[in-house]
CSV table of C-alpha atoms in Angstrom, one decimal:
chain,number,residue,atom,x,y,z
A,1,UNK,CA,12.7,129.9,-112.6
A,2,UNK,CA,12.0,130.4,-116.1
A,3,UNK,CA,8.4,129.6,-117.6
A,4,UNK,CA,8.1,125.7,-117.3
A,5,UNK,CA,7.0,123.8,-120.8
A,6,UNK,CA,7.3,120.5,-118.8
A,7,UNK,CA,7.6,118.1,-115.9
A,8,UNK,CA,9.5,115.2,-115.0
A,9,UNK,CA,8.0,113.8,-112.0
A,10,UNK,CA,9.2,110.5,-109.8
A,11,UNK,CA,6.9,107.9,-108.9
A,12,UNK,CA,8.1,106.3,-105.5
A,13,UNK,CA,8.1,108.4,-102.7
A,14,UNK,CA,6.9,111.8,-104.8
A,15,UNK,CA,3.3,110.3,-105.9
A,16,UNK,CA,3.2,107.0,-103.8
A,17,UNK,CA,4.4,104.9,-101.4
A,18,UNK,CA,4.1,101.2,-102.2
A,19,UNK,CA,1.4,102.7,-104.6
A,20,UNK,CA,-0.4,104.1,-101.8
A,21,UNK,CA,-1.8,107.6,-103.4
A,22,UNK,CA,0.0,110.4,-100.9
A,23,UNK,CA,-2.3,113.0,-99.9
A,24,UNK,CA,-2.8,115.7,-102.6
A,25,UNK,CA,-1.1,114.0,-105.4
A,26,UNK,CA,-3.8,112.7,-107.4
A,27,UNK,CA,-5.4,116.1,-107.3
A,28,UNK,CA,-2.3,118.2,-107.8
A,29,UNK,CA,-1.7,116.2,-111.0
A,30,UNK,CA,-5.3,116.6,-112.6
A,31,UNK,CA,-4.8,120.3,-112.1
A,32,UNK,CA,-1.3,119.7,-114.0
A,33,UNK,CA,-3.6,118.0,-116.5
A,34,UNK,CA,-6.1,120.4,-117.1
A,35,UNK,CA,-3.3,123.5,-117.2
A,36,UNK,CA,-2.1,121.5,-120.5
A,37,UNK,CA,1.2,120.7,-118.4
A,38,UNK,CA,3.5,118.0,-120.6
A,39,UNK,CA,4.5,115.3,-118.2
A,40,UNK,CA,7.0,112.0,-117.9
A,41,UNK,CA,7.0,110.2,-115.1
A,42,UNK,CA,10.6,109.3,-115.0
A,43,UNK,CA,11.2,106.4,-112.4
A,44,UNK,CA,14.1,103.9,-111.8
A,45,UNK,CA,11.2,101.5,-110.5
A,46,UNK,CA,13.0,98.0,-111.7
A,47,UNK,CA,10.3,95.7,-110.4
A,48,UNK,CA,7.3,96.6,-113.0
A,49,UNK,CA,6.7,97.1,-116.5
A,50,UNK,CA,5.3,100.8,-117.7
A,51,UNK,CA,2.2,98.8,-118.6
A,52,UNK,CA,1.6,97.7,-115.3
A,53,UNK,CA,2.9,100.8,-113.5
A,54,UNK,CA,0.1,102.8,-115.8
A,55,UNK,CA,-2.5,100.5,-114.8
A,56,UNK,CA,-1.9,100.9,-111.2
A,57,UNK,CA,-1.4,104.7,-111.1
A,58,UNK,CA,-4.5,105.0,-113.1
A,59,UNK,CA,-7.2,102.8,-110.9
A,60,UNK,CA,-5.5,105.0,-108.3
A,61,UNK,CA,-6.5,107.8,-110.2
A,62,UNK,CA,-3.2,109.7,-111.6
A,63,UNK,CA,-4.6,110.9,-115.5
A,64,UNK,CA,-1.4,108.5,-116.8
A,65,UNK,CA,-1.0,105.9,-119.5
A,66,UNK,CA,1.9,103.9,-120.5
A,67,UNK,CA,3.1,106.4,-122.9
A,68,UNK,CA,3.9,109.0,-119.6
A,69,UNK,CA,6.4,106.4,-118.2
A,70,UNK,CA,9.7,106.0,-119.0
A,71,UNK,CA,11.6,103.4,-116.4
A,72,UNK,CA,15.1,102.8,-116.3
A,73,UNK,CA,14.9,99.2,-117.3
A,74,UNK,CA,13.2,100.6,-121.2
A,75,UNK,CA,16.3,102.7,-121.5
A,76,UNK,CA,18.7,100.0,-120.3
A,77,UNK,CA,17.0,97.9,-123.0
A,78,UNK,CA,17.9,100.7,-125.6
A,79,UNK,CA,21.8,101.0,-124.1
A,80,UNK,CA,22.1,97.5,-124.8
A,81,UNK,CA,20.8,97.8,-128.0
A,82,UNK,CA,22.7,100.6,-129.0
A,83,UNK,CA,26.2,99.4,-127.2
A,84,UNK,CA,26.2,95.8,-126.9
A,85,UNK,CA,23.5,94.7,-129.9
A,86,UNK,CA,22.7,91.1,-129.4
A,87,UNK,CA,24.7,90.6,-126.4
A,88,UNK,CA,23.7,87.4,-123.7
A,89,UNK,CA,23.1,89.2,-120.4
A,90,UNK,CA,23.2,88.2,-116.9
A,91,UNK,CA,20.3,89.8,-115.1
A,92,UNK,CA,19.9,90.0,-111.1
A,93,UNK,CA,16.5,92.0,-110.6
A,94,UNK,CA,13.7,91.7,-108.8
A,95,UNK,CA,10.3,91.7,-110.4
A,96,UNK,CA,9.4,90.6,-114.1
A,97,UNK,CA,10.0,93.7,-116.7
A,98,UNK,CA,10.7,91.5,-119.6
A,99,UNK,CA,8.2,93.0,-121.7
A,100,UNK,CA,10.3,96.4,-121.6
A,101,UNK,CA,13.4,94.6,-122.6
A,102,UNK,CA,13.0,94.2,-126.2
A,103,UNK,CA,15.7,92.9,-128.0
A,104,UNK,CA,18.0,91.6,-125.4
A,105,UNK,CA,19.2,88.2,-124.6
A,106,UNK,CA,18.7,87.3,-120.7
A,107,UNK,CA,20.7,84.2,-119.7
A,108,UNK,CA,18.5,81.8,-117.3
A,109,UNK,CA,19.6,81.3,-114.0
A,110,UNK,CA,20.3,77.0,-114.7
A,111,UNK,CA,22.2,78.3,-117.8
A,112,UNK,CA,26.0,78.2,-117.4
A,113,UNK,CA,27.1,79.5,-120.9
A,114,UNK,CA,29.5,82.3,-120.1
A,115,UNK,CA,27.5,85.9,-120.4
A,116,UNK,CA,28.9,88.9,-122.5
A,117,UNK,CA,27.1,91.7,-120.2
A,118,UNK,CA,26.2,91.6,-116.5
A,119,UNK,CA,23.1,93.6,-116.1
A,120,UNK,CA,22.1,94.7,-112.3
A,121,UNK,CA,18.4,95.9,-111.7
A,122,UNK,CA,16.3,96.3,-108.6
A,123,UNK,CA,17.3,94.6,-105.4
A,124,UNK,CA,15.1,92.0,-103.9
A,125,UNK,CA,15.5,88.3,-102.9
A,126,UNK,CA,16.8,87.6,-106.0
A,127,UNK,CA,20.2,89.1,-104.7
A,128,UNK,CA,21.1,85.9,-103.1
A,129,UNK,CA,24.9,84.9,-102.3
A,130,UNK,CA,25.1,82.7,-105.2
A,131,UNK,CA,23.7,85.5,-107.7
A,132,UNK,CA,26.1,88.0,-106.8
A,133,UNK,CA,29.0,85.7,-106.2
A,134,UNK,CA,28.5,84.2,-110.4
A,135,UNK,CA,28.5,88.1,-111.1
A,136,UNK,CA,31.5,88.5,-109.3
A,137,UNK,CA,33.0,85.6,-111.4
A,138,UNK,CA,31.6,86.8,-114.9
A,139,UNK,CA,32.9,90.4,-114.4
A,140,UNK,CA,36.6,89.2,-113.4
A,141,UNK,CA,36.7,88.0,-116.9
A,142,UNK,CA,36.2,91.3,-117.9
A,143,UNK,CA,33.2,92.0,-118.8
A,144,UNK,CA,31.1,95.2,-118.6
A,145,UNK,CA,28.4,95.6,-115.9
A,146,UNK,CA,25.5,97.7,-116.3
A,147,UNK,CA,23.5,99.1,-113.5
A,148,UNK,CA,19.6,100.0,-113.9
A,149,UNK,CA,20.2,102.2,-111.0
A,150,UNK,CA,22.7,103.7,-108.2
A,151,UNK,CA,19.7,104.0,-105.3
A,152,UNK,CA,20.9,102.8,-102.0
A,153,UNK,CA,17.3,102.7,-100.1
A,154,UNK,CA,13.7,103.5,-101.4
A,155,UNK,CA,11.1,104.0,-99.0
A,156,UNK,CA,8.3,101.3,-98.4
A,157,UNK,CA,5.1,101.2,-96.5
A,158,UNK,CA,7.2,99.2,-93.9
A,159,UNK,CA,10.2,101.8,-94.2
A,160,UNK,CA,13.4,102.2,-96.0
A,161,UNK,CA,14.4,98.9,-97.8
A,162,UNK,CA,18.0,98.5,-98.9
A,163,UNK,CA,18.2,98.8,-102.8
A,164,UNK,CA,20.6,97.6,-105.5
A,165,UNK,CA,23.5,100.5,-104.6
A,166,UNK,CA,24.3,98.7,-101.4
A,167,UNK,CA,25.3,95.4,-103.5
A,168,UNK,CA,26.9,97.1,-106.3
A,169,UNK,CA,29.2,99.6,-104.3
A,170,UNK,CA,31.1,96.2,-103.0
A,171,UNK,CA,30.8,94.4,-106.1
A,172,UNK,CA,32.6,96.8,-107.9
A,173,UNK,CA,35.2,97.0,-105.3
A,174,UNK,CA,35.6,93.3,-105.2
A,175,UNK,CA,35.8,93.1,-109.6
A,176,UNK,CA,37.7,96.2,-109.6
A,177,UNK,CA,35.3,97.6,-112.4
A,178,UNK,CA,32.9,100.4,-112.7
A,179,UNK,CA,29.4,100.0,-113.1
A,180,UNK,CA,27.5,102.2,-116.6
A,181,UNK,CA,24.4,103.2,-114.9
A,182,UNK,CA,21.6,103.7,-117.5
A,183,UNK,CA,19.1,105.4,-114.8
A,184,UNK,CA,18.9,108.1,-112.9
A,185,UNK,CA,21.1,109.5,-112.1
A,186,UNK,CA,22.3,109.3,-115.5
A,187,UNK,CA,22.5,112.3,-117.9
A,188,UNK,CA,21.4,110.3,-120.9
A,189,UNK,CA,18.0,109.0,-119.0
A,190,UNK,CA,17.3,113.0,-118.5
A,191,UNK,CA,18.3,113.9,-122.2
A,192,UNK,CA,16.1,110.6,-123.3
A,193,UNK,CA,13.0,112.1,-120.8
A,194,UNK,CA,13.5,115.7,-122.3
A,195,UNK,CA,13.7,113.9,-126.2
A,196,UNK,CA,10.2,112.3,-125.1
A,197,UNK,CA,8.6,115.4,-124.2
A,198,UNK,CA,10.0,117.8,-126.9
A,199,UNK,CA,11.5,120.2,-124.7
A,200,UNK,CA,14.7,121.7,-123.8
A,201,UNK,CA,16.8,121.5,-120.4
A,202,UNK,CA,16.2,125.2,-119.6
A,203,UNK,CA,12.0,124.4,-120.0
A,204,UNK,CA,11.5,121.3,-117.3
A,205,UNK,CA,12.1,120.6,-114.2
A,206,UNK,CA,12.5,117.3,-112.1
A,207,UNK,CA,10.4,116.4,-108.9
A,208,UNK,CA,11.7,113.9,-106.9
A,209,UNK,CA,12.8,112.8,-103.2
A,210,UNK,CA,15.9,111.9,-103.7
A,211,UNK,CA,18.5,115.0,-103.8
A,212,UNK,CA,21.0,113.3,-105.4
A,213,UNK,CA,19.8,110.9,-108.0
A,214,UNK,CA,16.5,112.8,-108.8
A,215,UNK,CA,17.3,116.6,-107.9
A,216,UNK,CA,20.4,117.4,-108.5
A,217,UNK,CA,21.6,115.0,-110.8
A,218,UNK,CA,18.8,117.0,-112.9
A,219,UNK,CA,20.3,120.5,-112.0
A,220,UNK,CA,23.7,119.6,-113.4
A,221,UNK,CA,21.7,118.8,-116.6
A,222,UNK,CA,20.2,122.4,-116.4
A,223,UNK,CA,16.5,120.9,-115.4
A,224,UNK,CA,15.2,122.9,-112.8
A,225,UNK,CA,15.3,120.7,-109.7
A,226,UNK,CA,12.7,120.6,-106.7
A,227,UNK,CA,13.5,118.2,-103.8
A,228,UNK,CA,9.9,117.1,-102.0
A,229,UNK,CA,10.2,116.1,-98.5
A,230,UNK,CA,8.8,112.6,-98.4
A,231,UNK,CA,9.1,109.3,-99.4
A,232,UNK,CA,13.0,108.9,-98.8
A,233,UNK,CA,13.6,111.7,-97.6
A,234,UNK,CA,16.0,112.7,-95.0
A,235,UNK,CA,16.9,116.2,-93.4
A,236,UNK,CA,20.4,114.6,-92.6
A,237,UNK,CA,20.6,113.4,-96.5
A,238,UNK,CA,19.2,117.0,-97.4
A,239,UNK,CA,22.0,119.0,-95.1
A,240,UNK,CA,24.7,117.2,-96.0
A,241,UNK,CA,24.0,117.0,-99.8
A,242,UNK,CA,27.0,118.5,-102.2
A,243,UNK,CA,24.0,121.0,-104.1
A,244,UNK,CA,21.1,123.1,-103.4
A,245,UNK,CA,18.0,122.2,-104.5
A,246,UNK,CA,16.3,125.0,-106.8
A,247,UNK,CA,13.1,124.7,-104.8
A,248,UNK,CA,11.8,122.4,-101.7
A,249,UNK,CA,8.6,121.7,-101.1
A,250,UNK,CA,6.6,119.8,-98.3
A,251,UNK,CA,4.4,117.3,-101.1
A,252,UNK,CA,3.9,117.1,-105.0
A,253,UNK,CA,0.5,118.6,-103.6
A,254,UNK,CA,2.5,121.9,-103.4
A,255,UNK,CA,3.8,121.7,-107.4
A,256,UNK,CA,0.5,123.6,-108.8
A,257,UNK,CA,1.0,126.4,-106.5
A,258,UNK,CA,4.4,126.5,-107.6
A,259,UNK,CA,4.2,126.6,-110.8
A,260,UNK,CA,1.0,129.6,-110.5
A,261,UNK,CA,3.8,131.7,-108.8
A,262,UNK,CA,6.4,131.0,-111.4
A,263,UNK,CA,3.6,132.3,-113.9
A,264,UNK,CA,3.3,128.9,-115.5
């Protein structure tokens, strides 16, 4: 591992659970803090705005603001600006993160004015039959579909809740399309984290839980990847994966130490 100039971190399941702190996290990322450590918290949380997200992470005690987070539903907002400018989109999400969607047009749920975009976020009880069946009818028109996110599970303080992957894998199959995802694992969300923090592929790495999405999603980007083993994951997950993670570690608690033997 070459010297590290910055981090990208996960939120759910690397520093929390259901906001719940995990032990050693708050501390391991003062000491990033005070080492002068340039961080993004890079999430595909779908349910919360940054500002709120901040706001809980710091009465928890994580040294964060607003300007730390970037969630997949501020850089869907700027894919929809940049590819479909002004477009009316169809929205199934759970949670309220319309104050990161500047500049698009979200069609209300009683409106029945054919959409140009269907837009998929987080999965909740929102994802009822009658959501998913009007996507179902939108996209056969032929319009594009945009996913937030590819994440089939995230891990709760009640366990592992089925996430918007397990509704978009069939609805795809059903419309015969293919889903743009705009989160991780998306290249562009790691090229838009690395933009934010001024450094270069070769100079960051990515802590998450999830090997795929988080871990090595961020290798094939040249981001040095390090798999944690909590939140979501799963030893059968981790054995099975198609990559090796560049470095494993028990907790973010571990990260600091990591980083003293790398000679950061």
């Amino acid at each position: 591992m070459e010297r590290i100039g910055a981090a990208l971190i996960d939120i759910d399941g690397v520093l929390t659970v259901s906001f719940k702190p995990l032990p050693g996290t708050v501390e391991a990322m003062q000491r990033l803090r005070a080492a002068g450590l340039p961080l993004a918290l890079v999430t595909n949380n779908t349910s919360r705005t940054r500002a709120t997200i901040a706001a809980k992470l710091a009465s928890a005690g994580y040294p964060v603001t607003a300007g730390d987070i970037l969630t997949a539903p501020a850089v869907t907002a700027a894919y929809l600006r940049e590819h479909h400018p002004g477009a009316r989109c169809l929205f199934l999400n759970s949670g309220d993160v319309q104050d990161d969607l500047e500049g698009v047009t979200l069609v209300a749920d009683a409106d029945d004015t054919a959409p140009d975009v269907v837009v998929f976020g987080g999965a909740g009880d929102e994802f009822t039959y009658a959501g998913l069946n009007r996507a179902f009818r939108e996209l056969q028109r032929g319009i594009p579909l945009i996913a937030m996110h590819r994440n089939l599970y995230w891990r709760t303080s009640e366990g592992l809740d089925l996430d918007t992957g397990a509704f978009l894998l069939g609805l795809e199959r059903a419309a015969r399309v293919e889903a743009t995802v705009t989160g991780k694992p998306a290249q562009a969300f790691f090229a838009t984290a690395l933009a934010h923090l001024e450094v270069t592929a070769s100079e960051a790495l990515m802590v998450g839980d999830d090997i795929e999405s988080d871990v090595l999603a961020a290798q094939r980007c040249g981001i040095t990847g390090v798999l944690v083993k909590t939140g979501k994951y799963l030893p059968e997950t981790h054995a099975s994966a198609p990559g090796t993670p560049d470095h494993v570690l028990d907790s973010f608690a571990d990260l600091p130490a990591l980083l003293e033997r790398a000679g950061r």
